[in-house]
Amino acid sequence: MNKRSIHKALTEASRTLLASQPDLFLFTSETHQTEWNITHHFANELHKLFDGYHCDLDVGKHNLGDRRPDIVIHKRGGHEANLLVVEVKRSRSDVAGEIEKIRNWWFPPPLRYRYGAVVVINEGTQPFIAVIPNECCVAI
């Protein structure tokens, strides 16, 4: 996989999510929509596009103070096939901070995710997707 194919998959998953669940942001006044709910539904769509990989949410990384990436696309049991780490947001206000988090937490050894992405999904806006290659692990 390369940066373009990762971006294409993230775009397709976000479009499919919003098309298949047009009421994703429709809640009563007693219910508050969270990023975790959006992340769950997005991961269900994303998983379909990465055949041969696992898709896990909110997994604690003990070696990093139990920090938890929103979504990881990987093969369980080792770090050799850590393909993609995704941070899902509802606002573009801190995309730069999320990119730095990916670079500082998920790209260095031993995890070495090959790609990171920030995906912003919110009501009334087109999804925003930024894909970042881990330059130590992939040829751009």
mmCIF file of C-alpha atoms in Angstrom:
data_model
loop_
_atom_site.group_PDB
_atom_site.id
_atom_site.type_symbol
_atom_site.label_atom_id
_atom_site.label_comp_id
_atom_site.label_asym_id
_atom_site.label_seq_id
_atom_site.Cartn_x
_atom_site.Cartn_y
_atom_site.Cartn_z
ATOM 1 C CA MET A 1 0.000 0.000 0.000
ATOM 2 C CA ASN A 2 1.083 3.568 -0.574
ATOM 3 C CA LYS A 3 -0.027 7.018 0.581
ATOM 4 C CA ARG A 4 -2.461 7.382 -2.323
ATOM 5 C CA SER A 5 -4.171 4.033 -1.702
ATOM 6 C CA ILE A 6 -4.428 4.754 2.035
ATOM 7 C CA HIS A 7 -6.023 8.148 1.298
ATOM 8 C CA LYS A 8 -8.406 6.525 -1.181
ATOM 9 C CA ALA A 9 -9.501 3.916 1.375
ATOM 10 C CA LEU A 10 -10.059 6.537 4.078
ATOM 11 C CA THR A 11 -12.057 8.668 1.648
ATOM 12 C CA GLU A 12 -14.175 5.721 0.551
ATOM 13 C CA ALA A 13 -14.842 4.636 4.134
ATOM 14 C CA SER A 14 -15.898 8.140 5.177
ATOM 15 C CA ARG A 15 -18.175 8.560 2.148
ATOM 16 C CA THR A 16 -19.739 5.148 2.676
ATOM 17 C CA LEU A 17 -20.303 5.907 6.344
ATOM 18 C CA LEU A 18 -22.068 9.192 5.667
ATOM 19 C CA ALA A 19 -24.117 7.739 2.791
ATOM 20 C CA SER A 20 -25.201 4.630 4.701
ATOM 21 C CA GLN A 21 -25.936 6.497 7.923
ATOM 22 C CA PRO A 22 -27.316 9.913 6.991
ATOM 23 C CA ASP A 23 -28.754 10.187 10.505
ATOM 24 C CA LEU A 24 -25.379 9.627 12.224
ATOM 25 C CA PHE A 25 -25.555 13.064 13.849
ATOM 26 C CA LEU A 26 -29.257 12.967 14.677
ATOM 27 C CA PHE A 27 -29.712 12.553 18.428
ATOM 28 C CA THR A 28 -32.201 13.746 20.985
ATOM 29 C CA SER A 29 -31.345 16.549 23.378
ATOM 30 C CA GLU A 30 -30.658 13.898 26.048
ATOM 31 C CA THR A 31 -27.907 12.250 23.973
ATOM 32 C CA HIS A 32 -24.485 13.685 23.212
ATOM 33 C CA GLN A 33 -22.612 12.448 20.125
ATOM 34 C CA THR A 34 -18.973 11.579 20.867
ATOM 35 C CA GLU A 35 -15.907 10.960 18.729
ATOM 36 C CA TRP A 36 -15.897 7.375 19.990
ATOM 37 C CA ASN A 37 -19.277 6.658 18.451
ATOM 38 C CA ILE A 38 -18.203 8.150 15.124
ATOM 39 C CA THR A 39 -14.902 6.256 15.332
ATOM 40 C CA HIS A 40 -16.724 2.965 15.888
ATOM 41 C CA HIS A 41 -18.932 3.410 12.827
ATOM 42 C CA PHE A 42 -16.027 4.678 10.708
ATOM 43 C CA ALA A 43 -13.854 1.696 11.705
ATOM 44 C CA ASN A 44 -16.602 -0.697 10.589
ATOM 45 C CA GLU A 45 -16.432 0.790 7.096
ATOM 46 C CA LEU A 46 -12.646 1.079 7.082
ATOM 47 C CA HIS A 47 -12.092 -2.548 8.038
ATOM 48 C CA LYS A 48 -13.830 -3.713 4.854
ATOM 49 C CA LEU A 49 -11.130 -2.034 2.759
ATOM 50 C CA PHE A 50 -8.032 -3.607 4.326
ATOM 51 C CA ASP A 51 -8.272 -7.280 3.464
ATOM 52 C CA GLY A 52 -5.801 -9.383 5.406
ATOM 53 C CA TYR A 53 -5.438 -6.855 8.225
ATOM 54 C CA HIS A 54 -7.139 -6.473 11.579
ATOM 55 C CA CYS A 55 -8.907 -3.279 12.568
ATOM 56 C CA ASP A 56 -8.840 -2.480 16.274
ATOM 57 C CA LEU A 57 -10.114 0.500 18.248
ATOM 58 C CA ASP A 58 -8.914 2.115 21.441
ATOM 59 C CA VAL A 59 -6.139 -0.381 22.149
ATOM 60 C CA GLY A 60 -3.929 0.601 25.095
ATOM 61 C CA LYS A 61 -0.204 0.811 24.425
ATOM 62 C CA HIS A 62 1.415 -0.078 27.758
ATOM 63 C CA ASN A 63 4.903 0.939 26.636
ATOM 64 C CA LEU A 64 3.525 4.453 25.971
ATOM 65 C CA GLY A 65 1.783 5.112 29.252
ATOM 66 C CA ASP A 66 -1.414 3.396 28.083
ATOM 67 C CA ARG A 67 -1.927 5.916 25.292
ATOM 68 C CA ARG A 68 -4.602 4.729 22.919
ATOM 69 C CA PRO A 69 -4.802 5.376 19.183
ATOM 70 C CA ASP A 70 -8.352 5.675 17.872
ATOM 71 C CA ILE A 71 -8.014 3.042 15.117
ATOM 72 C CA VAL A 72 -5.162 0.763 14.089
ATOM 73 C CA ILE A 73 -4.940 -1.316 10.937
ATOM 74 C CA HIS A 74 -2.402 -4.055 11.586
ATOM 75 C CA LYS A 75 -1.775 -7.751 11.965
ATOM 76 C CA ARG A 76 -2.037 -8.740 15.590
ATOM 77 C CA GLY A 77 0.818 -10.311 17.505
ATOM 78 C CA GLY A 78 3.794 -8.253 16.360
ATOM 79 C CA HIS A 79 4.907 -4.925 14.960
ATOM 80 C CA GLU A 80 6.060 -6.058 11.520
ATOM 81 C CA ALA A 81 2.695 -5.332 9.868
ATOM 82 C CA ASN A 82 1.635 -2.138 11.666
ATOM 83 C CA LEU A 83 0.170 -0.463 8.608
ATOM 84 C CA LEU A 84 -1.958 2.491 9.678
ATOM 85 C CA VAL A 85 -2.877 4.445 12.792
ATOM 86 C CA VAL A 86 -5.879 6.785 12.551
ATOM 87 C CA GLU A 87 -6.941 9.631 14.796
ATOM 88 C CA VAL A 88 -10.597 10.591 14.289
ATOM 89 C CA LYS A 89 -11.754 14.079 15.142
ATOM 90 C CA ARG A 90 -14.904 16.181 14.811
ATOM 91 C CA SER A 91 -13.053 19.453 14.221
ATOM 92 C CA ARG A 92 -10.057 20.578 12.167
ATOM 93 C CA SER A 93 -8.936 22.826 15.013
ATOM 94 C CA ASP A 94 -6.036 20.600 16.146
ATOM 95 C CA VAL A 95 -5.068 18.594 13.069
ATOM 96 C CA ALA A 96 -1.437 19.744 13.406
ATOM 97 C CA GLY A 97 -1.368 18.519 17.012
ATOM 98 C CA GLU A 98 -2.788 15.154 15.990
ATOM 99 C CA ILE A 99 -0.159 14.811 13.264
ATOM 100 C CA GLU A 100 2.557 15.508 15.810
ATOM 101 C CA LYS A 101 1.032 12.913 18.145
ATOM 102 C CA ILE A 102 1.150 10.339 15.348
ATOM 103 C CA ARG A 103 4.767 11.173 14.546
ATOM 104 C CA ASN A 104 5.881 11.190 18.198
ATOM 105 C CA TRP A 105 3.885 8.261 19.577
ATOM 106 C CA TRP A 106 3.044 5.844 16.783
ATOM 107 C CA PHE A 107 5.917 6.169 14.276
ATOM 108 C CA PRO A 108 8.997 5.500 16.478
ATOM 109 C CA PRO A 109 10.160 1.979 17.406
ATOM 110 C CA PRO A 110 8.927 -0.438 18.410
ATOM 111 C CA LEU A 111 5.516 0.327 16.840
ATOM 112 C CA ARG A 112 6.659 1.883 13.543
ATOM 113 C CA TYR A 113 3.273 2.297 11.917
ATOM 114 C CA ARG A 114 3.955 2.813 8.211
ATOM 115 C CA TYR A 115 1.258 5.479 7.850
ATOM 116 C CA GLY A 116 -0.729 7.761 10.079
ATOM 117 C CA ALA A 117 -3.908 9.663 9.312
ATOM 118 C CA VAL A 118 -6.119 12.302 10.821
ATOM 119 C CA VAL A 119 -9.731 12.064 9.688
ATOM 120 C CA VAL A 120 -12.226 14.775 10.568
ATOM 121 C CA ILE A 121 -15.867 13.697 10.318
ATOM 122 C CA ASN A 122 -18.554 16.125 11.390
ATOM 123 C CA GLU A 123 -22.064 17.090 10.487
ATOM 124 C CA GLY A 124 -22.488 19.476 7.594
ATOM 125 C CA THR A 125 -18.908 19.306 6.300
ATOM 126 C CA GLN A 126 -17.035 17.112 3.878
ATOM 127 C CA PRO A 127 -14.623 14.764 5.640
ATOM 128 C CA PHE A 128 -11.065 16.059 5.890
ATOM 129 C CA ILE A 129 -8.277 13.502 5.529
ATOM 130 C CA ALA A 130 -4.544 13.961 6.072
ATOM 131 C CA VAL A 131 -2.256 10.980 5.473
ATOM 132 C CA ILE A 132 1.291 11.039 6.787
ATOM 133 C CA PRO A 133 3.900 8.457 5.767
ATOM 134 C CA ASN A 134 6.431 7.300 8.322
ATOM 135 C CA GLU A 135 9.521 8.289 6.375
ATOM 136 C CA CYS A 136 11.717 5.780 8.164
ATOM 137 C CA CYS A 137 9.510 2.883 7.083
ATOM 138 C CA VAL A 138 8.116 3.609 3.600
ATOM 139 C CA ALA A 139 9.302 4.964 0.317
ATOM 140 C CA ILE A 140 7.192 7.983 -0.599
#
